Amino acid sequence: MPATYDYDLFVIGGGSGGVRASRVAAAHGARVALAEEYRLGGTCVIRGCVPKKLLVYGAHFAEDLQDARRFGWDVPNCEFNWPTLRDNVLAEVDRLEGIYGGILENNHVEVFDQRATITGANEVTLADGTKIKAATILVATGSWPMVPDVEGAEHGITSNEVFHLDEIPKRAVIAGGGYIANEFAGIFHEFSCKVTLVNRGDTILRGYDEQIRDRLLQISVMKGINFVFNAPFERIDKQQDGSLMIHMTDHEPIEADMLLWAVGRTPNTVGLGLEKVGVELGKNGAILVDEDNQSSVPSIYAIGDVTDRVQLTPVAIREGQAFADTLFGNKPTRVDYHNIPSAVFSHPPIGGVGLTESQARDQLGSYKTYTADFRPMKNVLAGRNERALYKMIVDEGTEQVVGLHMIGPDAPEILQAAAIAVKAGLTKSQFDETIALHPTMSEELVLMR
Ligand code: NDP
């Protein structure tokens, strides 16, 4: 490295991907610095996966407490206290942020608590004006919630604000039909909020297996969540009492106390200086990179949501690891994007890996599906009329299991283990050779007919 560089690697963004890349590059012996303008941990830790999952746990007690009575527990009428849950969750987020800081410190990564912009192929400038030269720059700035260009859109909130509410609204409209919309529809509903999910299209969770998402829709409606489809937003009015009147095309307006925008996330590239140094951007401002995460400017790389490939934390972490191993560890590594498992922490949750049935129809010569449609025994005793659905897609030619999709209690926990078998290319008969573990829900995976 020529002596003119202050660092071998300068990372912009202290989220899951940026922290992994910095730590591993430093462990390989690189001199590394990282700039983070907000809080270490990024979206996942600070205002995404982690606090969301804790709210999902908190919300589930509403049903668990009801079910407990059928299991012999004399449960008095319990009151839910939102500030207690909120503050405990936020305290846990603070703890994790500290751990992220510790990881960087222990690996001798220098952290700058300020915004950095790119001012040259090998130069970044910090908010305080300091200019830093680095042999390689890695952009790991993540993504930002999209707010549509609709009159009054500013009266809504996004997932950035939702963890800090003063109180749980009585009536909420959630815009969008994807991950965040369905997860928060479940959370708010369990907290006794009247939830209406409004989507521009005619379905929820586009990209998930049709039967699985239909099951979620059916259970959600049964629980009392309202759905409005094919309803683009027209205008949001704030009323004198602070409530909102939400107007949609071809639909009656809906009055609500909170509007949550959950209509996708846009790569965080605005104002970073990328275009000025010649970094090519794609749709939505995503940084275009090759298989080794390299942008059109050879010294500038990007990983995670900012590249808009797969917006999932574990993918960003893998990309950060591969980047650092390739550039600084003499170990060329590329991320394998096939068979990435994913989950929606709705009530009940969904897990999926591999091809959906419609993808199998398009991509395979012939395929077979197997399903297990059952009421988990805990639900039976609880008198809860919610059925789980597991679905397996098998390539008829090779007999390989090419897709596995599930909705039901603990589906993501079960799916993670089963995804190993799908990733390993196991066949339906290899699943069946495994003796069932009885009585479990997951035994259905080896008993499908
Ligand atoms: P999603 O991409 O999951 O869903 C976006 C939804 O908003 C879709 O229903 C889409 O409709 C709709 N939409 C898109 N643009 C507009 C618009 N201009 N006006 C109205 N509606 C619109 O986004 P989320 O915001 O829910 O989540 C962002 C990403 O974060 C996810 O894609 C996922 O990768 C990640 N995430 C992952 C989680 C997990 O792993 N459990 C949890 C939360 C987030 P249509 O279907 O018609 O396109």
Short mmCIF file of C-alpha atoms in Angstrom, two decimals, residues 90-252:
data_model
loop_
_atom_site.label_atom_id
_atom_site.label_comp_id
_atom_site.label_asym_id
_atom_site.label_seq_id
_atom_site.Cartn_x
_atom_site.Cartn_y
_atom_site.Cartn_z
CA LEU A 90 -35.02 0.06 23.50
CA ALA A 91 -32.72 -0.78 26.41
CA GLU A 92 -31.86 -4.09 24.73
CA VAL A 93 -31.10 -2.19 21.53
CA ASP A 94 -28.73 0.08 23.50
CA ARG A 95 -26.99 -2.99 24.91
CA LEU A 96 -26.50 -4.50 21.45
CA GLU A 97 -25.23 -1.20 20.07
CA GLY A 98 -22.57 -1.27 22.79
CA ILE A 99 -21.57 -4.79 21.76
CA TYR A 100 -21.13 -3.67 18.15
CA GLY A 101 -18.89 -0.82 19.35
CA GLY A 102 -16.91 -3.33 21.41
CA ILE A 103 -16.37 -5.61 18.42
CA LEU A 104 -14.91 -2.76 16.39
CA GLU A 105 -12.75 -1.51 19.25
CA ASN A 106 -11.37 -4.99 19.99
CA ASN A 107 -10.43 -5.37 16.35
CA HIS A 108 -8.75 -1.93 16.25
CA VAL A 109 -11.18 -0.45 13.73
CA GLU A 110 -11.16 3.33 14.10
CA VAL A 111 -14.74 4.64 14.30
CA PHE A 112 -15.81 8.13 13.26
CA ASP A 113 -19.24 9.08 14.64
CA GLN A 114 -20.15 11.27 11.72
CA ARG A 115 -21.33 11.25 8.15
CA ALA A 116 -18.76 10.52 5.45
CA THR A 117 -19.14 11.31 1.76
CA ILE A 118 -17.03 10.15 -1.14
CA THR A 119 -14.93 12.95 -2.66
CA GLY A 120 -12.55 10.92 -4.79
CA ALA A 121 -11.91 7.36 -5.91
CA ASN A 122 -9.68 7.00 -2.84
CA GLU A 123 -10.95 9.83 -0.66
CA VAL A 124 -13.75 10.39 1.81
CA THR A 125 -14.60 13.61 3.58
CA LEU A 126 -16.11 13.59 7.06
CA ALA A 127 -18.85 16.00 8.13
CA ASP A 128 -16.27 18.03 10.10
CA GLY A 129 -14.26 18.57 6.89
CA THR A 130 -11.49 16.02 7.57
CA LYS A 131 -10.29 14.38 4.39
CA ILE A 132 -9.15 10.74 4.57
CA LYS A 133 -7.35 8.71 1.93
CA ALA A 134 -8.03 4.99 1.66
CA ALA A 135 -6.86 2.32 -0.79
CA THR A 136 -10.36 0.83 -0.80
CA ILE A 137 -13.73 2.33 0.11
CA LEU A 138 -16.67 0.10 1.03
CA VAL A 139 -20.18 1.57 0.95
CA ALA A 140 -22.50 -0.25 3.35
CA THR A 141 -25.06 2.47 3.99
CA GLY A 142 -28.13 0.23 3.80
CA SER A 143 -31.59 1.40 2.81
CA TRP A 144 -34.27 3.82 3.95
CA PRO A 145 -38.06 3.43 4.21
CA MET A 146 -39.81 4.67 1.12
CA VAL A 147 -42.61 7.21 1.56
CA PRO A 148 -44.79 7.62 -1.53
CA ASP A 149 -45.30 10.97 -3.18
CA VAL A 150 -48.85 11.52 -1.92
CA GLU A 151 -50.36 14.72 -0.50
CA GLY A 152 -50.13 14.56 3.30
CA ALA A 153 -47.74 11.57 3.29
CA GLU A 154 -45.73 13.30 6.04
CA HIS A 155 -48.57 12.59 8.50
CA GLY A 156 -47.63 8.91 8.38
CA ILE A 157 -44.69 7.29 10.14
CA THR A 158 -42.25 4.60 9.01
CA SER A 159 -40.49 1.69 10.69
CA ASN A 160 -37.90 4.25 11.83
CA GLU A 161 -40.39 5.80 14.23
CA VAL A 162 -42.66 2.88 15.08
CA PHE A 163 -40.51 1.57 17.95
CA HIS A 164 -40.75 4.89 19.80
CA LEU A 165 -44.52 5.46 19.94
CA ASP A 166 -45.89 7.17 23.07
CA GLU A 167 -48.92 4.91 22.98
CA ILE A 168 -50.45 2.13 20.91
CA PRO A 169 -52.95 3.73 18.52
CA LYS A 170 -56.58 2.64 18.69
CA ARG A 171 -56.89 2.50 14.90
CA ALA A 172 -53.96 1.96 12.53
CA VAL A 173 -53.70 1.88 8.77
CA ILE A 174 -50.66 0.04 7.48
CA ALA A 175 -49.71 0.80 3.91
CA GLY A 176 -48.14 -2.04 1.92
CA GLY A 177 -48.52 -5.79 1.78
CA GLY A 178 -44.96 -6.98 2.32
CA TYR A 179 -42.82 -8.09 5.25
CA ILE A 180 -43.12 -5.01 7.45
CA ALA A 181 -46.83 -4.50 6.80
CA ASN A 182 -47.78 -8.06 7.76
CA GLU A 183 -45.45 -8.21 10.74
CA PHE A 184 -46.75 -4.96 12.21
CA ALA A 185 -50.36 -5.82 11.36
CA GLY A 186 -49.91 -8.86 13.63
CA ILE A 187 -48.12 -6.92 16.37
CA PHE A 188 -50.62 -4.03 16.57
CA HIS A 189 -53.61 -6.33 16.31
CA GLU A 190 -52.43 -8.34 19.32
CA PHE A 191 -52.07 -5.05 21.22
CA SER A 192 -55.83 -4.48 20.64
CA CYS A 193 -55.41 -1.91 17.88
CA LYS A 194 -57.92 -1.99 15.02
CA VAL A 195 -55.67 -2.65 12.04
CA THR A 196 -56.42 -2.09 8.37
CA LEU A 197 -53.77 -3.14 5.87
CA VAL A 198 -54.05 -1.26 2.59
CA ASN A 199 -52.17 -2.45 -0.48
CA ARG A 200 -51.99 -1.11 -4.02
CA GLY A 201 -52.14 -4.63 -5.51
CA ASP A 202 -54.55 -7.51 -5.05
CA THR A 203 -52.47 -9.66 -2.75
CA ILE A 204 -50.08 -9.72 0.21
CA LEU A 205 -46.48 -10.92 0.19
CA ARG A 206 -45.91 -11.05 -3.54
CA GLY A 207 -43.12 -13.56 -4.19
CA TYR A 208 -44.18 -15.96 -1.44
CA ASP A 209 -45.97 -19.21 -2.29
CA GLU A 210 -49.60 -18.48 -3.12
CA GLN A 211 -51.15 -21.11 -0.83
CA ILE A 212 -49.04 -20.00 2.11
CA ARG A 213 -49.88 -16.32 1.74
CA ASP A 214 -53.56 -17.18 1.23
CA ARG A 215 -53.45 -19.03 4.54
CA LEU A 216 -51.95 -15.99 6.28
CA LEU A 217 -54.63 -13.78 4.76
CA GLN A 218 -57.38 -16.15 5.87
CA ILE A 219 -56.06 -16.42 9.45
CA SER A 220 -55.45 -12.68 9.68
CA VAL A 221 -59.01 -11.92 8.55
CA MET A 222 -60.32 -14.49 11.04
CA LYS A 223 -58.40 -12.72 13.82
CA GLY A 224 -60.01 -9.40 12.85
CA ILE A 225 -57.43 -7.60 10.71
CA ASN A 226 -59.01 -5.69 7.80
CA PHE A 227 -57.55 -5.81 4.31
CA VAL A 228 -58.14 -3.33 1.51
CA PHE A 229 -56.70 -4.24 -1.89
CA ASN A 230 -56.27 -2.39 -5.17
CA ALA A 231 -56.38 0.90 -3.31
CA PRO A 232 -53.69 3.43 -4.27
CA PHE A 233 -53.40 6.32 -1.79
CA GLU A 234 -54.78 9.67 -2.89
CA ARG A 235 -54.42 12.05 0.05
CA ILE A 236 -53.90 12.03 3.81
CA ASP A 237 -55.68 14.74 5.85
CA LYS A 238 -54.79 15.53 9.43
CA GLN A 239 -57.98 16.35 11.34
CA GLN A 240 -58.44 18.81 14.19
CA ASP A 241 -58.38 16.10 16.87
CA GLY A 242 -55.05 14.82 15.53
CA SER A 243 -56.53 11.77 13.80
CA LEU A 244 -55.99 11.08 10.11
CA MET A 245 -58.45 10.71 7.24
CA ILE A 246 -56.87 8.49 4.64
CA HIS A 247 -58.22 8.80 1.10
CA MET A 248 -57.73 6.11 -1.54
CA THR A 249 -58.82 5.81 -5.14
CA ASP A 250 -62.15 3.96 -5.53
CA HIS A 251 -62.48 3.27 -1.83
CA GLU A 252 -64.20 4.87 1.14
#
